[in-house]
């Protein structure tokens, strides 16, 4: 494609709006008379052809966010718009149809595959459910998908998942996700259960498939190095809320939120001779059953002030395309004070 053609394609994509638009997403779980605020008002968008990385500590709600986007977990509030259609407002039949454009790859590749079915049947199942093409055409698509993910269809098709390694099972999961030709892939910790060498293979495979099929990715992970290498932009999550969103380079070079900076400081250096650094923040994350008032990170933040307990910081732009939810960020100006109400100024 020429430079002019690439610019025209980019303009056309921008005119169509974001592929995915998540606004004020909330997911609550109720158990024993208590409410767990797993996701508490998350807002972000993903452009066509983009990879957005979503990172945070275990239990911060990033996987629940991915599941809510696919509607595996139905949101308790907010909206999830895919190609301009709000999935949360669709009936069951319409949702099933719209959701074929979004597929999810799960963290544990072995348990996500039916151990009693052969690989060819696992990969063909979405095609069978939606009756895409004839039986011969479906078999051909399965062969093409297995080849695309680096598996020999003559060897793999008749075998069962238990006969494959974790990395091979993840390739099968990716093939199953791609047979319906989705536009968006939600990758939930897809390499965290794999060996480091296999992780690199799967990441390279996803990059190749993204280019070949024009995919858009939401890449959920806790490994900062992995997220930086595969993402165009990165969103940082803490205790059900987003802290910061920026391009991968900007976020890693100049984090604006104290929590993002702490995550960077906690990353393990590959050099065994490097000095051991003290923890950037202390203590454990608060319980999502009873989160702190105002900023949820304030109980562990070295920059917290009285205002942080009173006001919930909203995402705001501190630099071009760099958003942060912090009253006193490391980059950019302090958040403006809220306007006084007319009654207070009377």
CSV table of C-alpha atoms in Angstrom, one decimal:
chain,number,residue,atom,x,y,z
A,1,UNK,CA,0.0,0.0,0.0
A,2,UNK,CA,1.3,3.5,-0.8
A,3,UNK,CA,1.7,6.2,1.7
A,4,UNK,CA,-1.3,8.0,0.3
A,5,UNK,CA,-3.3,4.8,0.5
A,6,UNK,CA,-2.3,4.3,4.1
A,7,UNK,CA,-3.3,7.9,5.0
A,8,UNK,CA,-6.7,7.4,3.3
A,9,UNK,CA,-7.3,4.2,5.2
A,10,UNK,CA,-6.4,5.9,8.5
A,11,UNK,CA,-8.8,8.7,7.7
A,12,UNK,CA,-11.6,6.3,6.8
A,13,UNK,CA,-11.0,4.3,10.1
A,14,UNK,CA,-11.1,7.6,12.1
A,15,UNK,CA,-14.3,8.7,10.4
A,16,UNK,CA,-16.0,5.4,11.4
A,17,UNK,CA,-15.1,6.0,15.1
A,18,UNK,CA,-13.6,3.6,17.5
A,19,UNK,CA,-14.2,-0.1,17.1
A,20,UNK,CA,-14.9,-0.6,20.8
A,21,UNK,CA,-16.1,2.2,23.1
A,22,UNK,CA,-16.5,1.4,26.8
A,23,UNK,CA,-18.2,4.0,29.0
A,24,UNK,CA,-18.6,4.0,32.8
A,25,UNK,CA,-18.5,0.2,32.9
A,26,UNK,CA,-19.4,-1.4,36.2
A,27,UNK,CA,-19.5,-5.0,37.3
A,28,UNK,CA,-20.6,-5.9,40.9
A,29,UNK,CA,-20.7,-9.4,42.4
A,30,UNK,CA,-23.0,-10.1,45.3
A,31,UNK,CA,-22.3,-12.8,47.9
A,32,UNK,CA,-23.4,-13.3,51.5
A,33,UNK,CA,-25.1,-9.9,51.6
A,34,UNK,CA,-21.9,-8.1,50.5
A,35,UNK,CA,-21.1,-6.4,47.2
A,36,UNK,CA,-17.7,-6.7,45.5
A,37,UNK,CA,-17.0,-3.8,43.2
A,38,UNK,CA,-14.9,-5.6,40.6
A,39,UNK,CA,-15.1,-2.9,38.0
A,40,UNK,CA,-16.1,0.6,39.2
A,41,UNK,CA,-16.7,3.0,36.3
A,42,UNK,CA,-14.1,2.1,33.6
A,43,UNK,CA,-14.1,4.2,30.4
A,44,UNK,CA,-11.8,3.7,27.3
A,45,UNK,CA,-12.0,3.1,23.6
A,46,UNK,CA,-10.0,1.0,21.1
A,47,UNK,CA,-9.4,2.2,17.5
A,48,UNK,CA,-9.5,-0.2,14.6
A,49,UNK,CA,-6.2,-2.0,14.2
A,50,UNK,CA,-5.0,-0.9,17.6
A,51,UNK,CA,-3.6,-3.1,20.4
A,52,UNK,CA,-4.6,-1.7,23.9
A,53,UNK,CA,-2.7,-3.3,26.8
A,54,UNK,CA,-4.5,-3.5,30.1
A,55,UNK,CA,-2.3,-4.0,33.1
A,56,UNK,CA,-2.5,-4.1,36.9
A,57,UNK,CA,-2.1,-6.2,40.0
A,58,UNK,CA,-3.9,-9.5,40.4
A,59,UNK,CA,-7.5,-8.8,41.5
A,60,UNK,CA,-7.7,-5.3,40.1
A,61,UNK,CA,-10.5,-6.2,37.8
A,62,UNK,CA,-8.8,-6.4,34.4
A,63,UNK,CA,-10.0,-9.9,33.5
A,64,UNK,CA,-13.5,-9.1,34.7
A,65,UNK,CA,-13.4,-6.0,32.4
A,66,UNK,CA,-12.5,-8.3,29.4
A,67,UNK,CA,-15.2,-10.7,30.3
A,68,UNK,CA,-17.8,-7.9,30.6
A,69,UNK,CA,-16.8,-6.6,27.2
A,70,UNK,CA,-17.6,-10.0,25.7
A,71,UNK,CA,-20.7,-10.1,27.9
A,72,UNK,CA,-19.6,-13.3,29.6
A,73,UNK,CA,-20.2,-11.3,32.8
A,74,UNK,CA,-23.1,-9.0,32.3
A,75,UNK,CA,-22.3,-5.4,33.4
A,76,UNK,CA,-24.3,-3.9,36.2
A,77,UNK,CA,-23.8,-0.4,34.7
A,78,UNK,CA,-22.4,1.5,31.8
A,79,UNK,CA,-22.2,0.6,28.1
A,80,UNK,CA,-20.0,-1.5,25.8
A,81,UNK,CA,-20.4,-0.3,22.2
A,82,UNK,CA,-19.0,-2.5,19.4
A,83,UNK,CA,-19.0,-0.9,16.0
A,84,UNK,CA,-21.5,1.6,17.3
A,85,UNK,CA,-23.9,-0.9,18.8
A,86,UNK,CA,-24.4,-1.0,22.6
A,87,UNK,CA,-24.1,-4.7,23.5
A,88,UNK,CA,-25.6,-4.2,26.9
A,89,UNK,CA,-28.9,-3.2,25.4
A,90,UNK,CA,-29.3,-6.1,23.0
A,91,UNK,CA,-31.6,-9.1,23.5
A,92,UNK,CA,-30.2,-12.6,23.7
A,93,UNK,CA,-30.5,-13.4,20.0
A,94,UNK,CA,-29.1,-10.0,18.8
A,95,UNK,CA,-26.2,-10.3,21.3
A,96,UNK,CA,-25.2,-13.7,20.0
A,97,UNK,CA,-25.1,-12.4,16.5
A,98,UNK,CA,-23.2,-9.2,17.3
A,99,UNK,CA,-20.7,-11.1,19.5
A,100,UNK,CA,-19.4,-13.2,16.6
A,101,UNK,CA,-17.2,-10.1,15.8
A,102,UNK,CA,-15.6,-10.3,19.3
A,103,UNK,CA,-13.7,-13.4,20.5
A,104,UNK,CA,-11.9,-14.2,23.7
A,105,UNK,CA,-8.8,-16.2,24.3
A,106,UNK,CA,-8.5,-17.4,27.9
A,107,UNK,CA,-5.6,-17.6,30.3
A,108,UNK,CA,-5.5,-21.4,30.8
A,109,UNK,CA,-5.3,-22.9,27.3
A,110,UNK,CA,-5.7,-26.5,28.4
A,111,UNK,CA,-8.9,-26.1,30.6
A,112,UNK,CA,-10.5,-23.9,27.9
A,113,UNK,CA,-10.6,-26.8,25.5
A,114,UNK,CA,-13.0,-29.7,25.7
A,115,UNK,CA,-10.8,-32.8,26.6
A,116,UNK,CA,-13.3,-35.2,25.0
A,117,UNK,CA,-13.4,-33.6,21.5
A,118,UNK,CA,-10.8,-33.9,18.8
A,119,UNK,CA,-9.0,-30.7,17.7
A,120,UNK,CA,-10.8,-30.6,14.3
A,121,UNK,CA,-14.2,-30.6,16.1
A,122,UNK,CA,-13.1,-28.0,18.7
A,123,UNK,CA,-11.9,-25.5,16.0
A,124,UNK,CA,-15.0,-26.3,13.8
A,125,UNK,CA,-17.5,-25.8,16.6
A,126,UNK,CA,-18.2,-22.1,16.0
A,127,UNK,CA,-18.7,-22.8,12.3
A,128,UNK,CA,-21.0,-25.6,13.0
A,129,UNK,CA,-23.1,-23.5,15.4
A,130,UNK,CA,-23.5,-20.7,12.9
A,131,UNK,CA,-23.7,-23.1,9.9
A,132,UNK,CA,-21.0,-21.3,8.0
A,133,UNK,CA,-20.5,-23.0,4.6
A,134,UNK,CA,-20.8,-26.6,3.7
A,135,UNK,CA,-19.2,-29.5,5.7
A,136,UNK,CA,-16.3,-29.6,3.2
A,137,UNK,CA,-15.8,-25.8,3.4
A,138,UNK,CA,-15.8,-25.9,7.2
A,139,UNK,CA,-13.1,-28.7,7.1
A,140,UNK,CA,-11.0,-26.6,4.7
A,141,UNK,CA,-11.3,-23.5,7.0
A,142,UNK,CA,-10.2,-25.6,10.0
A,143,UNK,CA,-7.2,-26.8,8.0
A,144,UNK,CA,-6.3,-23.3,7.0
A,145,UNK,CA,-6.7,-22.0,10.6
A,146,UNK,CA,-4.5,-24.7,12.1
A,147,UNK,CA,-1.9,-24.0,9.5
A,148,UNK,CA,-2.1,-20.3,10.2
A,149,UNK,CA,-1.3,-20.8,13.9
A,150,UNK,CA,1.6,-23.1,13.2
A,151,UNK,CA,0.1,-26.5,13.6
A,152,UNK,CA,0.2,-29.3,11.0
A,153,UNK,CA,-3.5,-30.1,10.3
A,154,UNK,CA,-2.6,-33.7,9.2
A,155,UNK,CA,-1.1,-34.3,12.6
A,156,UNK,CA,-3.1,-32.2,14.9
A,157,UNK,CA,-6.7,-32.5,13.6
A,158,UNK,CA,-7.4,-36.0,14.9
A,159,UNK,CA,-5.8,-35.7,18.2
A,160,UNK,CA,-7.1,-34.6,21.6
A,161,UNK,CA,-6.0,-31.6,23.7
A,162,UNK,CA,-4.3,-33.8,26.3
A,163,UNK,CA,-1.8,-34.8,23.6
A,164,UNK,CA,-0.5,-31.2,23.2
A,165,UNK,CA,1.7,-28.9,25.3
A,166,UNK,CA,0.3,-25.7,26.8
A,167,UNK,CA,1.7,-23.6,24.0
A,168,UNK,CA,0.2,-25.9,21.4
A,169,UNK,CA,-3.2,-25.8,23.2
A,170,UNK,CA,-3.0,-22.0,23.1
A,171,UNK,CA,-2.5,-22.1,19.4
A,172,UNK,CA,-5.6,-24.3,19.1
A,173,UNK,CA,-7.5,-21.8,21.2
A,174,UNK,CA,-6.4,-19.0,18.9
A,175,UNK,CA,-7.5,-21.0,15.8
A,176,UNK,CA,-10.9,-21.6,17.3
A,177,UNK,CA,-11.2,-17.8,18.0
A,178,UNK,CA,-10.4,-16.9,14.4
A,179,UNK,CA,-12.6,-19.2,12.4
A,180,UNK,CA,-15.6,-16.7,12.6
A,181,UNK,CA,-13.4,-13.9,11.3
A,182,UNK,CA,-13.7,-11.6,14.3
A,183,UNK,CA,-12.6,-8.0,14.3
A,184,UNK,CA,-11.7,-7.8,18.0
A,185,UNK,CA,-9.7,-10.3,20.1
A,186,UNK,CA,-9.8,-10.1,23.9
A,187,UNK,CA,-6.6,-11.8,25.0
A,188,UNK,CA,-6.9,-12.5,28.8
A,189,UNK,CA,-3.4,-13.4,30.2
A,190,UNK,CA,-2.8,-15.6,27.1
A,191,UNK,CA,0.9,-16.2,27.9
A,192,UNK,CA,1.0,-16.1,31.7
A,193,UNK,CA,0.7,-19.9,32.0
A,194,UNK,CA,3.4,-20.6,29.4
A,195,UNK,CA,7.2,-20.9,29.5
A,196,UNK,CA,9.2,-17.8,28.6
A,197,UNK,CA,10.4,-19.2,25.2
A,198,UNK,CA,6.8,-20.3,24.4
A,199,UNK,CA,5.5,-16.9,25.4
A,200,UNK,CA,7.6,-15.3,22.7
A,201,UNK,CA,6.3,-17.7,20.1
A,202,UNK,CA,2.7,-16.9,21.0
A,203,UNK,CA,3.3,-13.2,21.0
A,204,UNK,CA,4.9,-13.3,17.6
A,205,UNK,CA,2.1,-15.4,16.3
A,206,UNK,CA,-0.5,-12.9,17.5
A,207,UNK,CA,1.4,-10.0,15.9
A,208,UNK,CA,1.5,-12.0,12.6
A,209,UNK,CA,-2.2,-12.8,12.8
A,210,UNK,CA,-3.1,-9.3,13.6
A,211,UNK,CA,-1.4,-8.0,10.5
A,212,UNK,CA,-2.7,-10.8,8.3
A,213,UNK,CA,-6.4,-10.6,9.4
A,214,UNK,CA,-6.6,-6.9,10.3
A,215,UNK,CA,-7.4,-7.6,14.0
A,216,UNK,CA,-7.8,-5.3,16.9
A,217,UNK,CA,-6.6,-6.5,20.3
A,218,UNK,CA,-7.3,-5.9,23.9
A,219,UNK,CA,-4.3,-7.5,25.6
A,220,UNK,CA,-4.8,-8.1,29.3
A,221,UNK,CA,-1.6,-9.0,31.3
A,222,UNK,CA,0.4,-8.2,34.4
A,223,UNK,CA,3.8,-8.5,32.8
A,224,UNK,CA,4.9,-5.0,32.0
A,225,UNK,CA,7.6,-6.0,29.5
A,226,UNK,CA,5.2,-8.1,27.5
A,227,UNK,CA,2.6,-5.4,27.4
A,228,UNK,CA,5.1,-2.8,26.3
A,229,UNK,CA,6.3,-4.9,23.4
A,230,UNK,CA,2.8,-5.7,21.9
A,231,UNK,CA,0.7,-2.6,22.7
A,232,UNK,CA,0.2,0.7,20.9
A,233,UNK,CA,-1.4,2.1,24.1
A,234,UNK,CA,-1.5,0.9,27.7
A,235,UNK,CA,-4.2,1.4,30.3
A,236,UNK,CA,-3.3,0.9,34.0
A,237,UNK,CA,-5.9,-0.4,36.4
A,238,UNK,CA,-6.1,-0.4,40.2
A,239,UNK,CA,-8.9,-1.8,42.3
A,240,UNK,CA,-11.6,-1.6,39.6
A,241,UNK,CA,-10.6,1.8,38.2
A,242,UNK,CA,-8.3,3.1,35.5
A,243,UNK,CA,-5.4,5.1,36.7
A,244,UNK,CA,-3.7,6.1,33.4
A,245,UNK,CA,-3.9,5.7,29.7
A,246,UNK,CA,-1.1,6.6,27.3
A,247,UNK,CA,1.0,5.3,24.4
A,248,UNK,CA,3.3,2.5,25.4
A,249,UNK,CA,6.5,4.6,25.0
A,250,UNK,CA,5.1,7.6,26.9
A,251,UNK,CA,3.8,5.5,29.7
A,252,UNK,CA,7.1,3.7,30.3
A,253,UNK,CA,9.3,6.7,29.8
A,254,UNK,CA,7.2,9.2,31.9
A,255,UNK,CA,4.5,7.7,34.0
A,256,UNK,CA,2.1,10.3,35.4
A,257,UNK,CA,0.3,8.3,38.1
A,258,UNK,CA,2.2,7.2,41.3
A,259,UNK,CA,0.8,3.7,41.0
A,260,UNK,CA,2.1,3.4,37.4
A,261,UNK,CA,5.5,4.6,38.6
A,262,UNK,CA,5.4,2.0,41.4
A,263,UNK,CA,4.6,-0.8,38.9
A,264,UNK,CA,7.6,0.3,36.8
A,265,UNK,CA,9.9,0.4,39.9
A,266,UNK,CA,8.7,-3.1,41.0
A,267,UNK,CA,9.6,-4.7,37.6
A,268,UNK,CA,12.4,-7.2,38.0
A,269,UNK,CA,15.6,-6.3,36.1
A,270,UNK,CA,17.0,-9.1,33.9
A,271,UNK,CA,20.5,-8.3,35.2
A,272,UNK,CA,21.3,-10.4,38.3
A,273,UNK,CA,24.0,-8.0,39.3
A,274,UNK,CA,21.6,-5.0,39.6
A,275,UNK,CA,20.9,-3.8,43.1
A,276,UNK,CA,17.7,-4.9,44.8
A,277,UNK,CA,15.4,-1.9,44.9
A,278,UNK,CA,13.1,-1.1,47.9
A,279,UNK,CA,9.4,-1.5,47.3
A,280,UNK,CA,7.9,1.6,45.7
A,281,UNK,CA,4.7,1.3,47.7
A,282,UNK,CA,3.9,-0.6,50.9
A,283,UNK,CA,0.9,-2.7,52.0
A,284,UNK,CA,-1.7,-4.7,50.2
A,285,UNK,CA,-4.5,-3.4,48.0
A,286,UNK,CA,-7.7,-2.6,50.0
A,287,UNK,CA,-10.7,-4.9,49.8
A,288,UNK,CA,-13.0,-4.2,46.8
A,289,UNK,CA,-15.9,-4.9,49.3
A,290,UNK,CA,-15.0,-1.7,51.2
A,291,UNK,CA,-12.7,0.5,49.0
A,292,UNK,CA,-11.3,3.7,50.2
A,293,UNK,CA,-13.2,7.0,49.6
A,294,UNK,CA,-11.9,9.3,46.9
A,295,UNK,CA,-8.8,8.0,45.2
A,296,UNK,CA,-8.6,4.2,45.8
A,297,UNK,CA,-4.8,4.3,45.7
A,298,UNK,CA,-4.5,7.0,48.4
A,299,UNK,CA,-3.9,4.5,51.3
A,300,UNK,CA,-0.7,3.4,49.6
A,301,UNK,CA,0.3,6.6,47.8
A,302,UNK,CA,3.3,8.7,49.1
A,303,UNK,CA,1.8,11.8,47.5
A,304,UNK,CA,-1.7,11.6,49.0
A,305,UNK,CA,-3.3,14.6,50.6
A,306,UNK,CA,-6.6,15.4,52.3
A,307,UNK,CA,-8.2,16.1,48.9
A,308,UNK,CA,-7.5,12.6,47.7
A,309,UNK,CA,-9.9,11.2,50.4
A,310,UNK,CA,-12.6,13.6,49.4
A,311,UNK,CA,-12.7,13.6,45.6
A,312,UNK,CA,-12.7,10.8,43.1
A,313,UNK,CA,-10.0,11.7,40.5
A,314,UNK,CA,-11.3,11.6,37.0
A,315,UNK,CA,-9.3,10.7,33.9
A,316,UNK,CA,-8.0,14.0,32.4
A,317,UNK,CA,-5.4,14.8,29.8
A,318,UNK,CA,-2.1,16.0,31.1
A,319,UNK,CA,-0.3,15.7,27.7
A,320,UNK,CA,-1.5,14.9,24.2
A,321,UNK,CA,-3.3,11.5,24.3
A,322,UNK,CA,-2.0,11.0,27.9
A,323,UNK,CA,-4.8,10.6,30.4
A,324,UNK,CA,-4.3,10.2,34.2
A,325,UNK,CA,-6.8,9.9,37.1
A,326,UNK,CA,-4.7,11.7,39.8
A,327,UNK,CA,-5.1,15.0,41.7
A,328,UNK,CA,-1.3,15.4,42.0
A,329,UNK,CA,0.3,13.6,39.0
A,330,UNK,CA,4.0,13.1,38.4
A,331,UNK,CA,3.6,14.7,35.0
A,332,UNK,CA,1.5,17.7,34.2
A,333,UNK,CA,-0.4,20.2,36.3
A,334,UNK,CA,-2.4,19.5,39.5
A,335,UNK,CA,-6.0,18.8,38.9
A,336,UNK,CA,-8.1,22.0,39.1
A,337,UNK,CA,-10.3,22.3,42.1
A,338,UNK,CA,-14.0,21.5,41.6
A,339,UNK,CA,-16.2,24.5,41.0
A,340,UNK,CA,-18.1,25.7,44.0
A,341,UNK,CA,-21.9,25.3,44.0
A,342,UNK,CA,-24.1,28.4,43.7
A,343,UNK,CA,-25.4,27.8,47.2
A,344,UNK,CA,-21.8,27.9,48.6
A,345,UNK,CA,-20.9,31.1,46.8
A,346,UNK,CA,-24.2,32.9,47.7
